[in-house]
Every structure is written in structure tokens, then in C-alpha cells.
mmCIF file of C-alpha atoms in Angstrom:
data_model
loop_
_atom_site.group_PDB
_atom_site.id
_atom_site.type_symbol
_atom_site.label_atom_id
_atom_site.label_comp_id
_atom_site.label_asym_id
_atom_site.label_seq_id
_atom_site.Cartn_x
_atom_site.Cartn_y
_atom_site.Cartn_z
ATOM 1 C CA MET A 1 10.661 -3.707 26.885
ATOM 2 C CA ASN A 2 9.887 -3.179 23.031
ATOM 3 C CA VAL A 3 11.733 -5.950 20.733
ATOM 4 C CA VAL A 4 11.643 -5.377 17.334
ATOM 5 C CA MET A 5 11.098 -8.601 15.242
ATOM 6 C CA PRO A 6 13.104 -9.314 12.309
ATOM 7 C CA ARG A 7 11.965 -8.207 8.978
ATOM 8 C CA ALA A 8 11.655 -12.009 7.686
ATOM 9 C CA GLN A 9 9.926 -13.126 10.897
ATOM 10 C CA ARG A 10 7.221 -10.360 10.420
ATOM 11 C CA ASP A 11 6.399 -10.766 6.784
ATOM 12 C CA LEU A 12 6.049 -14.193 7.962
ATOM 13 C CA ARG A 13 3.315 -13.143 10.328
ATOM 14 C CA ARG A 14 1.549 -10.971 7.857
ATOM 15 C CA GLU A 15 1.057 -13.539 5.458
ATOM 16 C CA ALA A 16 -0.136 -15.707 8.408
ATOM 17 C CA ILE A 17 -2.362 -12.860 9.057
ATOM 18 C CA LEU A 18 -4.078 -12.257 5.486
ATOM 19 C CA SER A 19 -4.539 -16.397 5.416
ATOM 20 C CA ILE A 20 -6.735 -16.241 8.319
ATOM 21 C CA ALA A 21 -8.053 -12.850 7.395
ATOM 22 C CA LEU A 22 -8.984 -14.144 4.125
ATOM 23 C CA GLN A 23 -10.839 -17.632 5.806
ATOM 24 C CA VAL A 24 -13.206 -15.230 8.020
ATOM 25 C CA PHE A 25 -14.062 -12.752 5.590
ATOM 26 C CA MET A 26 -14.958 -15.464 2.737
ATOM 27 C CA GLU A 27 -16.881 -17.602 5.876
ATOM 28 C CA GLU A 28 -18.461 -14.582 7.819
ATOM 29 C CA GLY A 29 -18.623 -11.894 5.051
ATOM 30 C CA TYR A 30 -17.244 -8.422 5.901
ATOM 31 C CA ALA A 31 -19.481 -7.050 7.822
ATOM 32 C CA ALA A 32 -19.759 -9.570 10.236
ATOM 33 C CA ALA A 33 -15.697 -10.522 10.291
ATOM 34 C CA SER A 34 -14.098 -9.103 13.205
ATOM 35 C CA MET A 35 -10.816 -8.449 14.363
ATOM 36 C CA SER A 36 -11.309 -10.620 17.811
ATOM 37 C CA THR A 37 -12.483 -13.527 15.325
ATOM 38 C CA ILE A 38 -9.759 -13.044 13.377
ATOM 39 C CA ALA A 39 -6.795 -12.573 16.188
ATOM 40 C CA ALA A 40 -8.722 -15.588 17.954
ATOM 41 C CA ARG A 41 -8.119 -18.085 14.800
ATOM 42 C CA LEU A 42 -4.410 -16.468 14.450
ATOM 43 C CA GLY A 43 -3.426 -17.791 18.140
ATOM 44 C CA GLY A 44 -3.014 -13.696 19.208
ATOM 45 C CA SER A 45 -4.452 -10.349 20.202
ATOM 46 C CA LYS A 46 -6.351 -7.763 18.339
ATOM 47 C CA GLY A 47 -3.551 -5.643 19.592
ATOM 48 C CA THR A 48 -1.090 -7.495 17.113
ATOM 49 C CA LEU A 49 -3.328 -7.005 14.291
ATOM 50 C CA TYR A 50 -3.560 -3.469 15.161
ATOM 51 C CA ASN A 51 0.585 -3.576 14.917
ATOM 52 C CA TYR A 52 0.310 -4.536 11.112
ATOM 53 C CA PHE A 53 -3.184 -3.070 9.980
ATOM 54 C CA ARG A 54 -4.915 0.095 11.907
ATOM 55 C CA SER A 55 -8.376 -1.270 10.728
ATOM 56 C CA LYS A 56 -10.391 -3.927 9.353
ATOM 57 C CA ALA A 57 -11.016 -1.887 6.365
ATOM 58 C CA GLU A 58 -7.368 -1.411 6.264
ATOM 59 C CA LEU A 59 -6.739 -5.444 6.669
ATOM 60 C CA PHE A 60 -9.622 -6.261 3.557
ATOM 61 C CA VAL A 61 -7.718 -3.992 1.743
ATOM 62 C CA ALA A 62 -4.740 -6.010 2.146
ATOM 63 C CA VAL A 63 -6.145 -9.568 1.603
ATOM 64 C CA ILE A 64 -8.024 -8.378 -1.225
ATOM 65 C CA GLN A 65 -4.364 -6.830 -2.792
ATOM 66 C CA SER A 66 -2.718 -10.036 -1.635
ATOM 67 C CA GLN A 67 -5.342 -12.234 -3.749
ATOM 68 C CA CYS A 68 -5.036 -10.244 -6.485
ATOM 69 C CA ASP A 69 -1.015 -10.396 -6.683
ATOM 70 C CA ILE A 70 -1.225 -14.311 -6.320
ATOM 71 C CA HIS A 71 -3.903 -14.292 -9.440
ATOM 72 C CA GLN A 72 -2.025 -11.756 -11.514
ATOM 73 C CA ASN A 73 1.387 -14.049 -10.766
ATOM 74 C CA GLN A 74 -0.511 -17.246 -11.778
ATOM 75 C CA ILE A 75 -1.790 -15.894 -14.737
ATOM 76 C CA PHE A 76 1.415 -14.723 -16.177
ATOM 77 C CA ASP A 77 3.397 -17.064 -15.217
ATOM 78 C CA ILE A 78 4.074 -19.505 -18.218
ATOM 79 C CA PRO A 79 7.459 -20.492 -19.559
ATOM 80 C CA ASP A 80 8.502 -19.693 -23.088
ATOM 81 C CA GLN A 81 6.800 -21.410 -25.423
ATOM 82 C CA ASP A 82 5.422 -20.683 -28.824
ATOM 83 C CA LEU A 83 2.765 -18.020 -28.704
ATOM 84 C CA ARG A 84 -0.698 -19.900 -29.618
ATOM 85 C CA ARG A 85 -0.035 -22.441 -26.959
ATOM 86 C CA PHE A 86 0.802 -19.377 -24.434
ATOM 87 C CA LEU A 87 -2.234 -17.268 -25.532
ATOM 88 C CA SER A 88 -4.341 -20.639 -24.899
ATOM 89 C CA GLN A 89 -2.887 -21.433 -21.429
ATOM 90 C CA LEU A 90 -3.757 -17.756 -20.668
ATOM 91 C CA ALA A 91 -7.223 -17.820 -21.608
ATOM 92 C CA GLY A 92 -7.628 -20.922 -19.506
ATOM 93 C CA ARG A 93 -5.972 -19.119 -16.351
ATOM 94 C CA PHE A 94 -8.206 -15.966 -17.080
ATOM 95 C CA ALA A 95 -11.190 -18.470 -17.255
ATOM 96 C CA ARG A 96 -10.410 -20.504 -14.311
ATOM 97 C CA LEU A 97 -9.779 -16.773 -12.250
ATOM 98 C CA MET A 98 -13.088 -15.780 -13.442
ATOM 99 C CA MET A 99 -15.180 -18.907 -12.261
ATOM 100 C CA SER A 100 -13.080 -18.778 -8.953
#
């Protein structure tokens, strides 16, 4: 029997995969990282990963896109304030991003 997971639960699982994959890619590098290692750390199977991503390359692209989205949101998440202060904080956040 094939059970369909609710969207919210599926999204949480996808985020967990991206988080674990980021750790593995950072620790081992893209070439050495494997779907088996990611699945083992996730506590699931390679089949689960392939239900979300067709290949390691597709998973890697998703990890990079997720990180870009996170950093973009952090850079531009500044409350209303005067322009000088906004630009100063924006420059600081951008510098921290470039150094990370």
C-alpha cells in the first residue's frame, strides 16, 4: 500500500534531507559524499532520497539553492529604519556572508 504523506510533513522531511546533505557535502566534499551516507545519517533509505531527488547532483543543487535563499533572506531582513543605518547593516551582513 502506497501512503501519501501530507504536504507539511513532506516539506519537513525535505528540509531534513537538505540539512543532512549540507553537512555531508561540507564534511566530505561533493565527490566523496554519497547518497548512502546521507541516507544513513538521515535514518532512512536511499529510496527515500530518490523519492525527493533524482540524483546526487539534483540534491546538491537543491542544497545550494536552499542556502542561497537563507542568506538572501538574512541579508535583506532589516526592519524599517533610516537609510544610512539600513545600508550600514546591509553592508555588514553582506561582508559576513562573503566571509562565511
